[in-house]
Coordinates of C-alpha atoms in Angstrom, one line a residue:
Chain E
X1 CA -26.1 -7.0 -32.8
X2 CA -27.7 -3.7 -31.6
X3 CA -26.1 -0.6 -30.7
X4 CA -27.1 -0.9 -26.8
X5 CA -23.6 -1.5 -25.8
X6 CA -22.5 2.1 -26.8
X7 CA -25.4 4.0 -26.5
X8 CA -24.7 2.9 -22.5
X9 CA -22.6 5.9 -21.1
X10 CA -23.4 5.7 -17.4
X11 CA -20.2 4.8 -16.9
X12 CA -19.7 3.5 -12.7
X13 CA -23.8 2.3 -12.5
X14 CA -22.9 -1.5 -13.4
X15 CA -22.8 -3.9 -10.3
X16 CA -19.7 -4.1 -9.2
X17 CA -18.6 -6.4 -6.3
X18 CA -15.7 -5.8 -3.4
X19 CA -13.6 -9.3 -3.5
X20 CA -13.0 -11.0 0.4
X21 CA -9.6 -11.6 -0.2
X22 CA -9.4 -12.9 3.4
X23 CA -6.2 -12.6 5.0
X24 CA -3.2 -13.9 4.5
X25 CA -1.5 -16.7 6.5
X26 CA 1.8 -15.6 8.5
X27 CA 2.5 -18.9 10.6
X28 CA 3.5 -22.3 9.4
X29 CA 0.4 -23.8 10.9
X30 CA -1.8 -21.5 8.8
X31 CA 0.1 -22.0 5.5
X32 CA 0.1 -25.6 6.0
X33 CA -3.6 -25.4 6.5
X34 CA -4.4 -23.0 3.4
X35 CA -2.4 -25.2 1.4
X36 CA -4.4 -28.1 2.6
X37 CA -7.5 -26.7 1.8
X38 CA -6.8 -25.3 -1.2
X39 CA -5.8 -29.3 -2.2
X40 CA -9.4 -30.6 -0.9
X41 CA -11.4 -27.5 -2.2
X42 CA -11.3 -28.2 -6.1
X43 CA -10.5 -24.5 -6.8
X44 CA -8.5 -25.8 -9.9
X45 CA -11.2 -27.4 -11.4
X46 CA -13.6 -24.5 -11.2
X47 CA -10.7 -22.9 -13.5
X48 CA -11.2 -25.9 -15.6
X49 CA -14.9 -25.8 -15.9
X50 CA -15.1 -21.8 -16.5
X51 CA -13.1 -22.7 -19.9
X52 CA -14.8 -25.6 -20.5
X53 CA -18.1 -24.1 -19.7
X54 CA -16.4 -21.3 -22.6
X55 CA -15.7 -23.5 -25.0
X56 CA -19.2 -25.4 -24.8
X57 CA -20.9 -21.5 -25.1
X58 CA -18.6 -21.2 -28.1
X59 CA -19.3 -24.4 -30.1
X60 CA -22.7 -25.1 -29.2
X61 CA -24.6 -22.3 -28.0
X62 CA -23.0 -19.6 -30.8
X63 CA -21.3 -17.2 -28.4
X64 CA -18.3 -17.1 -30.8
X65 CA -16.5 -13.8 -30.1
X66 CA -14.6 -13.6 -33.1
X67 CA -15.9 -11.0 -35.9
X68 CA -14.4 -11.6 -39.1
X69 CA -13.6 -8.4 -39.8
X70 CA -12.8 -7.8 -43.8
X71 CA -15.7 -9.8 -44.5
X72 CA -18.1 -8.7 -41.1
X73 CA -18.4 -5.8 -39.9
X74 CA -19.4 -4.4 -35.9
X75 CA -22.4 -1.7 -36.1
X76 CA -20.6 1.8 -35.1
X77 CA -22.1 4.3 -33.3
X78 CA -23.9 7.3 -34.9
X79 CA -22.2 9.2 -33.3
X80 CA -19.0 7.9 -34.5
X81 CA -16.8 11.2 -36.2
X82 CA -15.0 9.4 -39.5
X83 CA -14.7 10.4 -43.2
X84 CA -16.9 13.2 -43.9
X85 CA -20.2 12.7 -46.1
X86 CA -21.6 16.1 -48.0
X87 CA -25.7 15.7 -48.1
X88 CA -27.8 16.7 -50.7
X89 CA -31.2 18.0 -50.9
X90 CA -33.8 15.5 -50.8
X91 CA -36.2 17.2 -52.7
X92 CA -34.4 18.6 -55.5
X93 CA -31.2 16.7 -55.5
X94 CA -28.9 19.8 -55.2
X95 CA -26.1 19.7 -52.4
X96 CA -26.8 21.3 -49.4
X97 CA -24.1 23.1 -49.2
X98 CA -24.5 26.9 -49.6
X99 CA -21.2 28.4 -49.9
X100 CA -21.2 30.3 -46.3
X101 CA -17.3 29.3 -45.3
X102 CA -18.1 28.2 -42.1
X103 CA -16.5 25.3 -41.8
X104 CA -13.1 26.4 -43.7
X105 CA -13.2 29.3 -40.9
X106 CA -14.1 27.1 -37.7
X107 CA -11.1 24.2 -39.1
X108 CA -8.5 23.9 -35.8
X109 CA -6.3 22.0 -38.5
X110 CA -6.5 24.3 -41.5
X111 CA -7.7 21.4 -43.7
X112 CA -10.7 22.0 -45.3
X113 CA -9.7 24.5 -48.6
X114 CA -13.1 25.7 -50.8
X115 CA -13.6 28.2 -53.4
X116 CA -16.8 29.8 -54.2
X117 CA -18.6 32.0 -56.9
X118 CA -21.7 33.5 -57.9
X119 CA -23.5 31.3 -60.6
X120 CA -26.2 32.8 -63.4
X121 CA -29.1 32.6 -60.6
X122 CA -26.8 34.7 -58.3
X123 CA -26.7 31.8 -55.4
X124 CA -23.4 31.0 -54.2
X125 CA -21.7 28.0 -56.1
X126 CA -19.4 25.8 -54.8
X127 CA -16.3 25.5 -57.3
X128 CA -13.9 23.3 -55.3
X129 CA -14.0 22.0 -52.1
X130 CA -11.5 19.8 -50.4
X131 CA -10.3 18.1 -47.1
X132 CA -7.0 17.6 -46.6
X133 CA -7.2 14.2 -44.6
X134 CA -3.7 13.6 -43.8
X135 CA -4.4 16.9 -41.6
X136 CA -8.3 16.6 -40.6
X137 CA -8.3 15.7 -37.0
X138 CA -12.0 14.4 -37.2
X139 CA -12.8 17.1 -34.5
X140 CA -16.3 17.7 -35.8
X141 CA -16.5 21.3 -35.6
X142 CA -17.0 21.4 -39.2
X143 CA -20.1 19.4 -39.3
X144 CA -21.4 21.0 -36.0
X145 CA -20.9 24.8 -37.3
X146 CA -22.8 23.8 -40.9
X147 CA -26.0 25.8 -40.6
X148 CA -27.3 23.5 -43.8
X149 CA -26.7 20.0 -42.2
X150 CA -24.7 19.7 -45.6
X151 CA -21.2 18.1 -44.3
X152 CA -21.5 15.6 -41.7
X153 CA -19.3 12.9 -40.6
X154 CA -20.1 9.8 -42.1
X155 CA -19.6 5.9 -40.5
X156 CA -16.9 5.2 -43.4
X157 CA -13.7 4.6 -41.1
X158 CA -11.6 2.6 -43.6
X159 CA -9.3 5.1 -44.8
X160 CA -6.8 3.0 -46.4
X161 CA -6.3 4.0 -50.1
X162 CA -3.5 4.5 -52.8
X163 CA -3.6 8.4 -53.1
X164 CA -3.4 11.2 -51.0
X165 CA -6.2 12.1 -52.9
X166 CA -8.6 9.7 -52.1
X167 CA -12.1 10.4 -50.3
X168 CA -11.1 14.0 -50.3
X169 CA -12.6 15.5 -52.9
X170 CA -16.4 17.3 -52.9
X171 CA -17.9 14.5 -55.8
X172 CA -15.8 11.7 -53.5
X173 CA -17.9 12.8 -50.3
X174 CA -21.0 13.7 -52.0
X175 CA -24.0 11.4 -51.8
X176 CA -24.3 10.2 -55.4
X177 CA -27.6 11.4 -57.3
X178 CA -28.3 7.3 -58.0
X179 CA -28.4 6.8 -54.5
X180 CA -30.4 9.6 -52.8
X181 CA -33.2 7.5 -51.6
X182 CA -30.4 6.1 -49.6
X183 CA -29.2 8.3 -48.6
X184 CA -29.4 9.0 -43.9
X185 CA -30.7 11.5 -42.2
X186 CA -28.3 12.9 -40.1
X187 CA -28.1 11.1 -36.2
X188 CA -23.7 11.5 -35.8
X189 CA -22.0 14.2 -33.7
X190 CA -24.1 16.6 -31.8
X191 CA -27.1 14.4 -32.2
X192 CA -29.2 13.5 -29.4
X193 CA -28.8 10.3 -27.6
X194 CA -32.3 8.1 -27.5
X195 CA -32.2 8.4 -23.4
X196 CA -31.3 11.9 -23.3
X197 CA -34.5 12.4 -21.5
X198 CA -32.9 10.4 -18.2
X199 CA -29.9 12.2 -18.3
X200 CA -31.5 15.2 -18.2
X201 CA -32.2 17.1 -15.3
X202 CA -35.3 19.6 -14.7
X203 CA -33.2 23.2 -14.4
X204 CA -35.1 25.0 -10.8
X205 CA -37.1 27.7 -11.4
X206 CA -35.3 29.6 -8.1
X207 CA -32.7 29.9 -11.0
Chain B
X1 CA -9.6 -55.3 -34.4
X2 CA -9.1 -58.7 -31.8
X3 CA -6.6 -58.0 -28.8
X4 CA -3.9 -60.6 -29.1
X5 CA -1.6 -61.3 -26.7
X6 CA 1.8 -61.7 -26.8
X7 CA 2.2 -65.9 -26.9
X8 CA 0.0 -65.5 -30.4
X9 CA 1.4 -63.5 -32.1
X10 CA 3.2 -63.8 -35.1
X11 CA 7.2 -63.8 -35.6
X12 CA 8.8 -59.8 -35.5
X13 CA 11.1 -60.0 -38.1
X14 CA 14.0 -56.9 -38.3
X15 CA 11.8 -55.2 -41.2
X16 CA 8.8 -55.2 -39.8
X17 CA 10.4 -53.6 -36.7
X18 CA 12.1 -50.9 -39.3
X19 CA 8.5 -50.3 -40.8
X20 CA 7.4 -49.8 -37.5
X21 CA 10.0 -47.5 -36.8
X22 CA 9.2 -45.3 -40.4
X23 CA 5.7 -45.4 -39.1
X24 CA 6.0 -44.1 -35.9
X25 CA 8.6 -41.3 -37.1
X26 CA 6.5 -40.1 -39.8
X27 CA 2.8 -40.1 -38.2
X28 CA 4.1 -38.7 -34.8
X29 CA 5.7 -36.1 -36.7
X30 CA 2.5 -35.3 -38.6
X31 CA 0.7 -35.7 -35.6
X32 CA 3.0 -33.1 -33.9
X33 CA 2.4 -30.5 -36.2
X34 CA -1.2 -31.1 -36.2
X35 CA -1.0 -30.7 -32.6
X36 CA -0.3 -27.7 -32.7
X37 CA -3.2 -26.9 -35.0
X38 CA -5.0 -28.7 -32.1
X39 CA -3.9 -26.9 -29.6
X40 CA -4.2 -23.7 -31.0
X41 CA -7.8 -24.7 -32.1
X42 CA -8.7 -25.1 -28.6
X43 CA -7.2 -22.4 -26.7
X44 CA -8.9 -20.3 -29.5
X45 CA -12.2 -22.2 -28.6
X46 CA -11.9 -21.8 -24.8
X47 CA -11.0 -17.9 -25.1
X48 CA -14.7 -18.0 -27.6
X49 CA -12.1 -17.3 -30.7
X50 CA -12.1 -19.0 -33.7
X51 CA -8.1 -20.0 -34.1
X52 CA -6.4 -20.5 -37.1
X53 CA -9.1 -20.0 -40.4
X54 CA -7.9 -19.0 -43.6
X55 CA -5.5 -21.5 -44.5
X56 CA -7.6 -24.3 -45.9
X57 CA -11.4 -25.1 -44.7
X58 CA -11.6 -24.2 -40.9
X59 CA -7.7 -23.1 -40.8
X60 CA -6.9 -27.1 -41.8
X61 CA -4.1 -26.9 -44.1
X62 CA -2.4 -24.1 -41.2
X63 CA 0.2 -26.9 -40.6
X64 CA 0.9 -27.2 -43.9
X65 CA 2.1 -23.1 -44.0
X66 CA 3.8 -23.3 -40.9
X67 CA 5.6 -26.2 -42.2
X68 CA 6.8 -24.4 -45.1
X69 CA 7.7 -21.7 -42.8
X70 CA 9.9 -23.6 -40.7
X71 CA 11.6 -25.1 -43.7
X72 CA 12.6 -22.1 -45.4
X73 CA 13.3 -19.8 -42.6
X74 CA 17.2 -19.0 -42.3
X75 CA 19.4 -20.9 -40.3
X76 CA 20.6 -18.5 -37.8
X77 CA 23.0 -19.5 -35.8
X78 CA 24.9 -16.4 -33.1
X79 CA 27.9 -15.2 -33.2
X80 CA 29.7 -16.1 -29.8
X81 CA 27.5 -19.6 -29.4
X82 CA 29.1 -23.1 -29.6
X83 CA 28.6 -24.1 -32.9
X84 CA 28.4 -28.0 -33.1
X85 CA 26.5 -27.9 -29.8
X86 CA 24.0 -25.3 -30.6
X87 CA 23.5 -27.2 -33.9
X88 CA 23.1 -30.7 -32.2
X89 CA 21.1 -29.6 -29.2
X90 CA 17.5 -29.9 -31.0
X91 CA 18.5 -32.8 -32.5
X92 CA 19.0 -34.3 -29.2
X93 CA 15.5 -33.3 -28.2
X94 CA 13.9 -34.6 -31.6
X95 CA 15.9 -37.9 -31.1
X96 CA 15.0 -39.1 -27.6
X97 CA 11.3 -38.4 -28.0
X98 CA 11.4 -39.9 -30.9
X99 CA 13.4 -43.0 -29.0
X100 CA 11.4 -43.3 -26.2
X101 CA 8.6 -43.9 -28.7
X102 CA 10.4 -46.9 -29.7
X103 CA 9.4 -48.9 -26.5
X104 CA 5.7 -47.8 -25.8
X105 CA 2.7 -49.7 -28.0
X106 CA 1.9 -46.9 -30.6
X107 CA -1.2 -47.9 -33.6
X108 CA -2.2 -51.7 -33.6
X109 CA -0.6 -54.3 -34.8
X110 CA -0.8 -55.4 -38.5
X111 CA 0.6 -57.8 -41.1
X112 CA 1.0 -56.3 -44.4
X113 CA -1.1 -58.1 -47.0
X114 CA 0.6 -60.8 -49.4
X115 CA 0.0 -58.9 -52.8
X116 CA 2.7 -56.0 -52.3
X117 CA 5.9 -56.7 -53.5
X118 CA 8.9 -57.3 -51.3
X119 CA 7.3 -56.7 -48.0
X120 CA 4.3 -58.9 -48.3
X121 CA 3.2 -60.8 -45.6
X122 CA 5.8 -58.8 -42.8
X123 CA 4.4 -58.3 -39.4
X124 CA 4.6 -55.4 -38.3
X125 CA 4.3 -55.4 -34.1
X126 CA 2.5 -52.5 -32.0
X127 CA 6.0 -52.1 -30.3
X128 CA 8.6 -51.8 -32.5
X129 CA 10.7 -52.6 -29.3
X130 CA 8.8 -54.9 -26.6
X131 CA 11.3 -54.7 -24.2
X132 CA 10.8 -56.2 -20.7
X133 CA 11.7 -53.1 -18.9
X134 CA 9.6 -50.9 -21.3
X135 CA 9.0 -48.2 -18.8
X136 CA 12.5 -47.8 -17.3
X137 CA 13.7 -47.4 -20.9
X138 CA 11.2 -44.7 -21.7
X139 CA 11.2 -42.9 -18.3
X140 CA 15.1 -42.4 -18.9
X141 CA 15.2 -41.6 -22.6
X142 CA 12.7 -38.6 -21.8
X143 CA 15.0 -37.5 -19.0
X144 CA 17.8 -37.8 -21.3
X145 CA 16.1 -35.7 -23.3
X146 CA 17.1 -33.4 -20.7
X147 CA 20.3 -32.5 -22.8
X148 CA 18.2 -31.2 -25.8
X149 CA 16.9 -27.8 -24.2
X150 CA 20.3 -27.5 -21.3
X151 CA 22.7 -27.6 -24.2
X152 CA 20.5 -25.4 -26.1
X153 CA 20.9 -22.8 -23.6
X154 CA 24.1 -23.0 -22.4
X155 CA 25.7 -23.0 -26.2
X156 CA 23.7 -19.5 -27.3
X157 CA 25.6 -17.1 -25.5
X158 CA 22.4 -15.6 -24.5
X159 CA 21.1 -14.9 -21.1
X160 CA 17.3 -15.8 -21.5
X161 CA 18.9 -19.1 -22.6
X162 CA 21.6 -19.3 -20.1
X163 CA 18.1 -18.9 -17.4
X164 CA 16.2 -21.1 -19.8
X165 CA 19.2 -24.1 -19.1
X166 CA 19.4 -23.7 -15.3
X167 CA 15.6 -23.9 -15.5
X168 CA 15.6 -26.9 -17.1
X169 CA 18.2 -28.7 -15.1
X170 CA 16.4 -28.2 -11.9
X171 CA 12.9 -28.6 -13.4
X172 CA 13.6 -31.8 -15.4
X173 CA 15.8 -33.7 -12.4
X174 CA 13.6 -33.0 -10.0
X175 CA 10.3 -34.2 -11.7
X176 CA 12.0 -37.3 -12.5
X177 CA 12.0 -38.2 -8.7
X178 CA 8.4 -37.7 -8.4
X179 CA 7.9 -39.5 -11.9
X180 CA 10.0 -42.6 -11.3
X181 CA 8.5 -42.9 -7.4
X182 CA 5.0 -42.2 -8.3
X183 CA 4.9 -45.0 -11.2
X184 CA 7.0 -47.3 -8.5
X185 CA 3.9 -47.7 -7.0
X186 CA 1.9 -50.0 -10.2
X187 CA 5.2 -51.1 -11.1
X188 CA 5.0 -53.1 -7.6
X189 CA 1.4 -54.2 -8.1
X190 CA 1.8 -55.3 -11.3
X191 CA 5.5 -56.8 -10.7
X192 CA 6.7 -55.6 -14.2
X193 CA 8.3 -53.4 -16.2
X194 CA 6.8 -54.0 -19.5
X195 CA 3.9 -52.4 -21.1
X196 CA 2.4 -55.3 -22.2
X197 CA 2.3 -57.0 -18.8
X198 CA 0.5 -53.6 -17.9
X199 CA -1.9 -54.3 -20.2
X200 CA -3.0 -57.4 -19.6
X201 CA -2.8 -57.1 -15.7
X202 CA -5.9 -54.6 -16.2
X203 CA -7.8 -56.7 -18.9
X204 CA -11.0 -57.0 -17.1
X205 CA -12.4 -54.4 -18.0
X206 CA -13.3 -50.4 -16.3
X207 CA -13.1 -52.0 -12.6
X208 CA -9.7 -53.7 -12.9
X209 CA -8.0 -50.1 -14.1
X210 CA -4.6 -49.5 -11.6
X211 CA -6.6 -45.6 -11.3
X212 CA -8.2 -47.2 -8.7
X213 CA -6.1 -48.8 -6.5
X214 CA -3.2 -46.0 -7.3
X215 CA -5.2 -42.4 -7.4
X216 CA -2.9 -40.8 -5.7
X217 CA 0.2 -42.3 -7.7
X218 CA -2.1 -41.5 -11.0
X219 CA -2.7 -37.9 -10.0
X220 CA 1.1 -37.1 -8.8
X221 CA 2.2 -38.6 -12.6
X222 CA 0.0 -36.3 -14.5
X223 CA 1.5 -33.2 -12.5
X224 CA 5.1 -34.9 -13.0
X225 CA 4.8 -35.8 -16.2
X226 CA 3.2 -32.3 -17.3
X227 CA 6.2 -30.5 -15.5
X228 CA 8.5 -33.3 -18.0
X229 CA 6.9 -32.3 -21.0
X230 CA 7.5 -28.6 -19.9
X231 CA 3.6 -27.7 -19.9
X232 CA 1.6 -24.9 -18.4
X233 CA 1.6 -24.7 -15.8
X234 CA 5.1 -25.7 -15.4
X235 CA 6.1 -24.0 -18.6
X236 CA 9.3 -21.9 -17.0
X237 CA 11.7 -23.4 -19.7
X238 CA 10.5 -21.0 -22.0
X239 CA 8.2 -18.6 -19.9
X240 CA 7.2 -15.6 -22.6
X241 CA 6.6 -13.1 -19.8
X242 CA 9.9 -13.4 -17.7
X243 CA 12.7 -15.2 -20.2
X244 CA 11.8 -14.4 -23.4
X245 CA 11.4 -18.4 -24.6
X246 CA 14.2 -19.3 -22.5
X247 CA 16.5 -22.1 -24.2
X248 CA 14.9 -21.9 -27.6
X249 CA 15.5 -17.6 -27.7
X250 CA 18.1 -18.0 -30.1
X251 CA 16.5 -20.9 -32.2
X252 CA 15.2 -20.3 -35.4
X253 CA 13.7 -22.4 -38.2
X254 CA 14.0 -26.2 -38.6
X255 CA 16.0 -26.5 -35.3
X256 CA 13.2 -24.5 -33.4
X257 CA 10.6 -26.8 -35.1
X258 CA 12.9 -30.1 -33.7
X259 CA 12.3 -28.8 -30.1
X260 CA 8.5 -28.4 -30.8
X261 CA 8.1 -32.0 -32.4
X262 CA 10.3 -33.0 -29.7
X263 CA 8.1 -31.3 -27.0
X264 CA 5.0 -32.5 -28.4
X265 CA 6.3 -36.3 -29.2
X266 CA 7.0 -36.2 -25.2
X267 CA 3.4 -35.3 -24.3
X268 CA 2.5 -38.3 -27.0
X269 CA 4.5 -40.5 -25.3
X270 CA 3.5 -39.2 -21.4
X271 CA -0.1 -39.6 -22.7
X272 CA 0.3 -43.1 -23.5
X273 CA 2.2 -44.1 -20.5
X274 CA -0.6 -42.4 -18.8
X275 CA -3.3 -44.0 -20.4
X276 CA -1.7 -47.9 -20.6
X277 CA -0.1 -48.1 -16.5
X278 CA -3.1 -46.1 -15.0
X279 CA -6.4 -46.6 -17.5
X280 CA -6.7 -50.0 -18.7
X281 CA -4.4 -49.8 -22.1
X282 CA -6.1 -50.8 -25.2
X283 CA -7.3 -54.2 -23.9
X284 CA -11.2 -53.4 -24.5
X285 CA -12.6 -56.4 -26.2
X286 CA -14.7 -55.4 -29.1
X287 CA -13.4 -51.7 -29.5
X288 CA -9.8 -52.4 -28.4
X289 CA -7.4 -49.8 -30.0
X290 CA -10.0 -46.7 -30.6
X291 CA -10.3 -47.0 -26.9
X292 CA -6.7 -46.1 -26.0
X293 CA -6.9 -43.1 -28.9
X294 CA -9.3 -41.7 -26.9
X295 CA -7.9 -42.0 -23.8
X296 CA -4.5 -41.0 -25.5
X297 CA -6.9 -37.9 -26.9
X298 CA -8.2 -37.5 -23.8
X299 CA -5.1 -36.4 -22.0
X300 CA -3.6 -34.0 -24.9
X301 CA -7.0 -32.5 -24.5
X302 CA -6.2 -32.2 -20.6
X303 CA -3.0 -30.5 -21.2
X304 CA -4.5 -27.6 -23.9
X305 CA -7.4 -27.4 -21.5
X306 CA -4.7 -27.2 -18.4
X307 CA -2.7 -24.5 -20.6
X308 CA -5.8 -22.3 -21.3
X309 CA -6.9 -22.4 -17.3
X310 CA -4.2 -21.9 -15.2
X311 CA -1.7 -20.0 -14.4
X312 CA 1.6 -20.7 -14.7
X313 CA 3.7 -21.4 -11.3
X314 CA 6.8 -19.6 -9.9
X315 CA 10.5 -21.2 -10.1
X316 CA 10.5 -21.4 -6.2
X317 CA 7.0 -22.6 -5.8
X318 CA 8.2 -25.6 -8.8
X319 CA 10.6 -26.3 -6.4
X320 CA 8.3 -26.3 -3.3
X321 CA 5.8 -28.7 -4.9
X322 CA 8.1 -31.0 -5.8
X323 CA 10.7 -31.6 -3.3
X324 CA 8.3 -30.8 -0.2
X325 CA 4.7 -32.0 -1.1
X326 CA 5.2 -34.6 -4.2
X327 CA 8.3 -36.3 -3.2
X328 CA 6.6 -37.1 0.5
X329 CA 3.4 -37.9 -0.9
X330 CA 5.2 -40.4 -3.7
X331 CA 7.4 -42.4 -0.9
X332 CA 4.6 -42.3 1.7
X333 CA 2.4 -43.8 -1.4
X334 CA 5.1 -46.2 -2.0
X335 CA 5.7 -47.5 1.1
X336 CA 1.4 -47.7 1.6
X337 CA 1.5 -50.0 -1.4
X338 CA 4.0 -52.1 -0.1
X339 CA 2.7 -52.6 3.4
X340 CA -1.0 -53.5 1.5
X341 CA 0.9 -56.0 -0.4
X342 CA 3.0 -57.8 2.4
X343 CA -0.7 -57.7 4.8

């Protein structure tokens, strides 16, 4: 299953159709004759073979609608804002993060707390860095005001979990040093969609 | 398994009759729950879900939770409601269903072999009653069944149920007028009452089927008997949307599950009516029984497919159909029939 379904925001272009509802009848003559036609027509038993015709495209031709959810999962969008990820460095394997406070500053809900200090090297350190998830509204300004790429919001939407505690710590949301190679390039919020191009216009040069 | 007929067979003895009857009572049940697993199977299928899964491979042992739902769910029974009644209501349902069963042939015929103890060498018959007006006995057990779901509502002290009864009385009496005229029709051709005399009169195979010389009769008891067994699209008794579930609000538990074993023992029973007065009973040579499974199969698939394709109808549109297009069409078709017969 691709991603074509939401990557398709021109909302209104799909063909849409006007309905002839005809009119209906007011006299006994023409009720009598709707109903009698209605009778010969078969209408009923195109409703029949539309769920029939369903239930064939179901069993035999694999157009089962059902996802399994615990144990399948439906590709999200990129673009999609959930639990935060912190990035590190490809190269060197250091987080990206360098300290600047942005993203505590820019937070509309107050929920990202971090502390800071100067290390031997004189860099800024990162000490302690939490998000408070029970107030994060997953607006996104955080990740769009980072000037490192270093917090971005990850696809990770299953936020069920026994503490308050969980997922919010810096280690919890860092990539893991085992899994660097793994680790994605960031496409999520702000990122530009594959047809941005069409949905672009050329700006005049009268302006 | 040979057809026999009726001169050949051997004697029913009173305990092949009761095995019958412990046959019947415990496979229909089963079957009724598993009906539901059915149905909801195929309503899943049609809306291109998957239905019931976990329980068991493919969802098969879902009947066996639900069951133990039913059984240990509390007992509740309101406040202001008519005790005994509300208690005996289901019951009613349950029973009748289960009685009207008693007349129509259900599973072949078998003797049990020699070697068992006690019962060897009993007969046990196809009907555990063969009685000589077979469909007049089952046409007016179902419509007493009528009680089951009025009582129900009218005992609750509950409004949706209070609805749910008035529904029922209308719905249930007036479909019997369409049922009873619309089968008057074979009943003349065949100039019997009794199942088996249905049978045989249509031995001959495909061609000698009563479908053909009584569509319209055959098409005006499907829609009568799916408004009797309370079906979409005649499902007002209990319509979610408008009356909550109408008689059975207030029902909980077992006594709920007695008017769902009860409701789906009725569409066993219209299915078999159906399928031995209108298509040819199970007189195949060669195949004989399987063939009336499947058309018995046939038409409890016909009323999931019916529930997952249309709409249901209103109260006053019920009312319409039946008293001012089926009623006409039945007596019109009766008195067709008889004019044929006397030219």
């Amino acid at each position: 299953m691709g991603l074509e379904q939401f990557k398709n925001r021109n909302v209104g272009t799909q063909n849409y159709r006007m309905l002839d509802l005809g009119q209906s009848p007011v006299s006994g003559m023409e009720k009598f004759r709707q109903v009698a036609a209605r009778t010969v027509k078969g209408e009923l038993f195109v409703g029949l073979w539309v769920t029939l015709r369903e239930m064939i495209n179901a069993l035999l031709k694999g157009q089962m609608h059902t996802v399994k959810y615990p144990f399948e999962k439906m590709p999200i969008s990129p673009r999609y804002r959930a639990i935060h990820d912190m990035l590190r460095l490809l190269e060197s394997g250091h987080y990206r993060c360098i300290g600047c406070g942005l993203c505590e500053k820019i937070c509309i809900s107050n929920c990202i707390t971090m502390d800071t200090r100067y290390d031997e090297n004189q860099r800024k350190e990162v000490t302690e860095y939490t998000i408070n998830f029970g107030r994060c509204i997953f607006c996104g300004y955080c990740a769009e005001v980072c000037p490192e790429l270093a917090i971005v919001h990850g696809q990770r939407y299953e936020t069920a979990s026994e503490q308050r505690a969980s997922f919010s710590l810096f280690e919890d949301m860092l990539t893991p040093i085992d899994k660097l190679n793994l680790q994605q390039e960031y496409q999520g919020f702000g990122a530009v969609t594959p047809n941005a191009d069409e949905n672009i216009k050329q700006t005049p040069l009268a302006y | 398994m040979e057809t026999t007929l009726v001169e050949n067979l051997p004697e029913v003895t009173a305990a092949g009759v009761i095995i019958k009857a412990v046959i019947i009572l415990a496979i229909i049940s089963a079957i009724a729950g598993f009906g539901t697993f059915i149905e909801r199977k195929v309503l899943a299928f049609m809306q291109r879900r998957l239905g019931p899964m976990h329980v068991g491979p493919y969802g098969l042992l879902q009947l066996a939770a639900d069951g133990i739902k039913l059984f240990t769910k509390e007992d509740i029974i309101p406040q202001n409601a008519n005790k005994f009644i509300f208690m005996v209501a289901p019951i009613i349902t349950a029973a009748t269903a289960f009685i009207a069963l008693a007349a129509v042939p259900v599973f072949p015929d078998f003797t049990i072999p020699g070697w068992i103890p006690l019962l060897g060498g009993t007969f046990v018959p196809a009907i555990s009653a063969d009685l000589n007006i077979g469909i007049l006995f089952v046409l007016g057990m179902m419509a007493s069944g009528l009680y089951g779901p009025l009582l129900a509502g009218m005992s609750q002290a509950n409004k949706w149920g209070i609805i749910g009864a008035a529904r029922t009385a209308i719905q249930f009496l007036s479909y019997e007028v369409v049922t009873g005229l619309s089968i008057l029709a074979p009943i003349m051709l065949v100039g019997s009452l009794s199942f088996v005399d249905f049978n045989n009169a249509q031995a001959g195979g495909i061609s000698h089927w009563l479908i053909w010389q009584q569509p319209v009769a055959f098409v005006l008891f499907l829609i009568a008997g799916f408004a009797e067994t309370n079906r979409t699209p005649f499902d007002l008794l209990e319509h979610e949307a408008e009356i909550v579930s109408g008689y059975a609000t207030e029902y909980s538990g077992m006594r709920w599950g007695m008017f769902f074993i009860g409701e789906y023992a009725n569409m066993i029973t219209i299915s078999i009516i159906a399928a031995v007065v209108f298509l040819g009973g199970y007189s195949e040579v060669g195949i004989g029984w399987l063939t009336i499974i499947l058309k018995v199969g046939f038409f409890f698939f016909l009323m999931l497919w019916v529930r997952a394709s249309w709409p249901h109808v209103r109260p006053d549109q019920l009312m319409w159909l039946c008293w001012k297009v089926l009623m006409p069409i039945a007596v019109v078709n009766v008195v067709i029939t008889g004019i044929v017969m006397m030219v």
